Short mmCIF file of N, CA and C in Angstrom, two decimals:
data_model
loop_
_atom_site.label_atom_id
_atom_site.label_comp_id
_atom_site.label_asym_id
_atom_site.label_seq_id
_atom_site.Cartn_x
_atom_site.Cartn_y
_atom_site.Cartn_z
N UNK A 1220 194.75 201.16 227.97
CA UNK A 1220 194.47 201.14 229.48
C UNK A 1220 195.45 201.68 230.26
N UNK A 1221 195.17 202.68 231.35
CA UNK A 1221 196.35 202.92 232.11
C UNK A 1221 196.17 202.76 233.88
N UNK A 1222 197.25 202.70 234.56
CA UNK A 1222 197.23 202.46 235.82
C UNK A 1222 196.82 203.85 236.39
N UNK A 1223 195.88 203.91 237.20
CA UNK A 1223 195.68 204.98 237.96
C UNK A 1223 196.20 205.16 239.42
N UNK A 1224 196.72 206.20 239.75
CA UNK A 1224 197.30 206.39 241.22
C UNK A 1224 196.19 207.16 242.00
N UNK A 1225 195.82 206.58 243.36
CA UNK A 1225 194.94 207.45 243.74
C UNK A 1225 195.42 207.42 245.51
N UNK A 1226 195.38 208.76 246.02
CA UNK A 1226 195.74 209.05 247.36
C UNK A 1226 194.82 208.16 248.34
N UNK A 1227 195.36 207.53 249.45
CA UNK A 1227 194.59 206.84 250.35
C UNK A 1227 194.56 207.49 251.42
N UNK A 1228 195.68 207.56 252.10
CA UNK A 1228 195.57 208.40 253.50
C UNK A 1228 197.07 208.79 253.74
N UNK A 1229 197.17 209.69 254.68
CA UNK A 1229 198.61 209.99 255.29
C UNK A 1229 198.80 209.89 256.89
N UNK A 1230 199.91 209.12 256.76
CA UNK A 1230 199.94 208.64 258.29
C UNK A 1230 201.60 209.06 258.60
N UNK A 1231 201.69 209.66 259.74
CA UNK A 1231 202.99 210.20 260.11
C UNK A 1231 203.76 210.75 259.05
N UNK A 1232 203.35 211.89 258.46
CA UNK A 1232 203.72 212.53 257.32
C UNK A 1232 204.23 211.81 256.31
N UNK A 1233 203.33 210.55 255.88
CA UNK A 1233 204.03 209.76 254.61
C UNK A 1233 202.75 209.43 254.20
N UNK A 1234 202.79 209.72 252.92
CA UNK A 1234 201.54 209.58 252.01
C UNK A 1234 201.32 208.04 251.60
N UNK A 1235 200.18 207.37 251.48
CA UNK A 1235 199.90 206.18 251.01
C UNK A 1235 198.78 206.25 249.79
N UNK A 1236 199.21 205.55 248.94
CA UNK A 1236 198.31 205.42 247.56
C UNK A 1236 197.86 204.04 247.47
N UNK A 1237 196.91 203.78 246.34
CA UNK A 1237 196.34 202.69 245.94
C UNK A 1237 196.38 202.63 244.48
N UNK A 1238 196.56 201.63 243.73
CA UNK A 1238 196.43 201.85 242.45
C UNK A 1238 195.35 201.09 241.86
N UNK A 1239 194.70 201.69 240.82
CA UNK A 1239 193.34 201.26 239.94
C UNK A 1239 193.65 200.60 238.62
N UNK A 1240 193.28 199.79 238.14
CA UNK A 1240 192.78 199.48 236.82
C UNK A 1240 191.47 199.20 236.60
N UNK A 1241 190.76 199.77 235.49
CA UNK A 1241 189.31 199.22 235.21
C UNK A 1241 189.59 198.18 234.21
N UNK A 1242 188.61 197.19 234.33
CA UNK A 1242 188.46 195.94 233.66
C UNK A 1242 187.24 196.00 232.86
N UNK A 1243 187.15 196.00 231.75
CA UNK A 1243 186.15 195.82 230.79
C UNK A 1243 185.25 194.80 231.15
N UNK A 1244 183.94 194.94 231.27
CA UNK A 1244 182.88 193.98 231.40
C UNK A 1244 182.96 192.42 230.79
N UNK A 1245 183.46 192.63 229.28
CA UNK A 1245 183.60 191.58 228.59
C UNK A 1245 184.86 190.62 229.01
N UNK A 1246 185.52 191.26 229.46
CA UNK A 1246 186.98 190.59 230.02
C UNK A 1246 186.61 190.02 231.29
N UNK A 1247 185.85 190.66 232.27
CA UNK A 1247 185.34 189.75 233.44
C UNK A 1247 184.50 188.58 232.96
N UNK A 1248 183.47 188.92 232.02
CA UNK A 1248 182.65 187.80 231.58
C UNK A 1248 183.48 186.76 231.06
N UNK A 1249 184.28 186.94 230.25
CA UNK A 1249 185.18 185.82 229.66
C UNK A 1249 185.98 184.94 230.33
N UNK A 1250 186.60 185.96 231.62
CA UNK A 1250 187.13 185.46 232.76
C UNK A 1250 186.50 184.40 233.77
N UNK A 1251 185.11 184.46 233.43
CA UNK A 1251 183.96 183.96 234.72
C UNK A 1251 184.06 184.69 236.11
N UNK A 1252 184.56 185.97 235.98
CA UNK A 1252 184.29 186.75 237.05
C UNK A 1252 183.19 187.57 237.34
N UNK A 1253 182.68 187.94 238.43
CA UNK A 1253 181.43 188.67 238.66
C UNK A 1253 181.71 190.00 239.63
N UNK A 1254 181.05 190.94 239.50
CA UNK A 1254 181.32 192.12 240.44
C UNK A 1254 180.96 191.59 241.80
N UNK A 1255 181.96 192.03 242.83
CA UNK A 1255 181.74 191.80 243.98
C UNK A 1255 182.35 190.37 244.54
N UNK A 1256 182.92 189.45 243.52
CA UNK A 1256 183.62 188.44 243.71
C UNK A 1256 185.17 188.78 244.31
N UNK A 1257 185.41 187.99 245.08
CA UNK A 1257 186.73 188.11 245.92
C UNK A 1257 187.99 187.72 244.90
N UNK A 1258 188.91 188.33 244.61
CA UNK A 1258 190.06 187.47 243.70
C UNK A 1258 191.30 187.47 244.33
N UNK A 1259 192.25 186.58 243.97
CA UNK A 1259 193.72 186.57 244.43
C UNK A 1259 194.58 187.34 243.36
N UNK A 1260 195.64 188.00 243.92
CA UNK A 1260 196.39 188.66 242.74
C UNK A 1260 197.83 188.39 243.18
N UNK A 1261 198.66 188.37 241.93
CA UNK A 1261 199.94 187.94 242.34
C UNK A 1261 200.64 188.16 240.63
N UNK A 1262 202.04 188.31 240.62
CA UNK A 1262 202.60 188.83 239.55
C UNK A 1262 203.76 187.40 239.17
N UNK A 1263 203.35 187.44 237.86
CA UNK A 1263 204.46 186.32 237.47
C UNK A 1263 204.99 186.65 236.00
N UNK A 1264 206.32 186.43 235.92
CA UNK A 1264 207.22 186.65 234.79
C UNK A 1264 206.63 188.10 234.12
N UNK A 1265 206.52 189.12 234.74
CA UNK A 1265 206.22 190.51 234.34
C UNK A 1265 204.61 190.60 233.95
N UNK A 1266 204.01 189.64 234.59
CA UNK A 1266 202.29 190.14 234.26
C UNK A 1266 201.65 190.07 235.46
N UNK A 1267 200.42 190.48 235.63
CA UNK A 1267 199.58 190.57 236.83
C UNK A 1267 198.63 189.54 236.62
N UNK A 1268 198.56 188.68 237.55
CA UNK A 1268 197.38 187.70 237.30
C UNK A 1268 196.37 187.87 238.24
N UNK A 1269 195.13 187.73 237.84
CA UNK A 1269 193.93 187.90 238.84
C UNK A 1269 193.24 186.60 238.79
N UNK A 1270 192.77 185.84 239.87
CA UNK A 1270 192.06 184.50 239.84
C UNK A 1270 191.07 184.54 241.04
N UNK A 1271 189.91 183.66 240.78
CA UNK A 1271 188.91 183.74 241.68
C UNK A 1271 189.38 183.05 242.83
N UNK A 1272 188.95 183.90 244.22
CA UNK A 1272 189.68 183.29 245.33
C UNK A 1272 188.80 181.93 245.75
N UNK A 1273 189.55 180.96 246.05
CA UNK A 1273 189.08 179.51 246.27
C UNK A 1273 188.78 179.87 248.00
N UNK A 1274 187.16 179.87 248.04
CA UNK A 1274 186.44 179.98 249.19
C UNK A 1274 186.69 179.26 250.24
N UNK A 1275 187.38 177.80 250.04
CA UNK A 1275 187.69 176.95 250.96
C UNK A 1275 189.36 176.83 251.48
N UNK A 1276 190.27 177.92 250.94
CA UNK A 1276 191.35 177.78 251.19
C UNK A 1276 191.59 177.83 252.42
N UNK A 1277 192.48 177.16 253.03
CA UNK A 1277 192.62 177.32 254.60
C UNK A 1277 191.83 176.54 255.50
N UNK A 1278 190.61 176.05 254.88
CA UNK A 1278 189.60 175.73 255.68
C UNK A 1278 189.33 174.09 255.79
N UNK A 1279 188.78 173.60 256.95
CA UNK A 1279 188.98 171.93 256.75
C UNK A 1279 187.38 171.69 256.11
N UNK A 1280 187.74 171.00 255.04
CA UNK A 1280 186.27 170.69 254.22
C UNK A 1280 186.26 169.12 254.45
N UNK A 1281 186.58 168.23 255.23
CA UNK A 1281 186.36 166.72 255.47
C UNK A 1281 185.19 166.55 256.30
N UNK A 1282 184.09 167.01 255.69
CA UNK A 1282 182.74 166.59 256.74
C UNK A 1282 182.36 165.30 256.27
#
């Protein structure tokens, strides 16, 4: 698996890129993730960690 670099835009003579990694369907299934779900991303001790985004994060849920 490789990290792909894609041109995103040019602004004031500066190029901006995004980086893409293809995640195999079985890995998504094992992680309990589905297409279209929002995820959080962070780096931890040399690893990139994806996890399901908490839909209630920052919201008052005391109803």
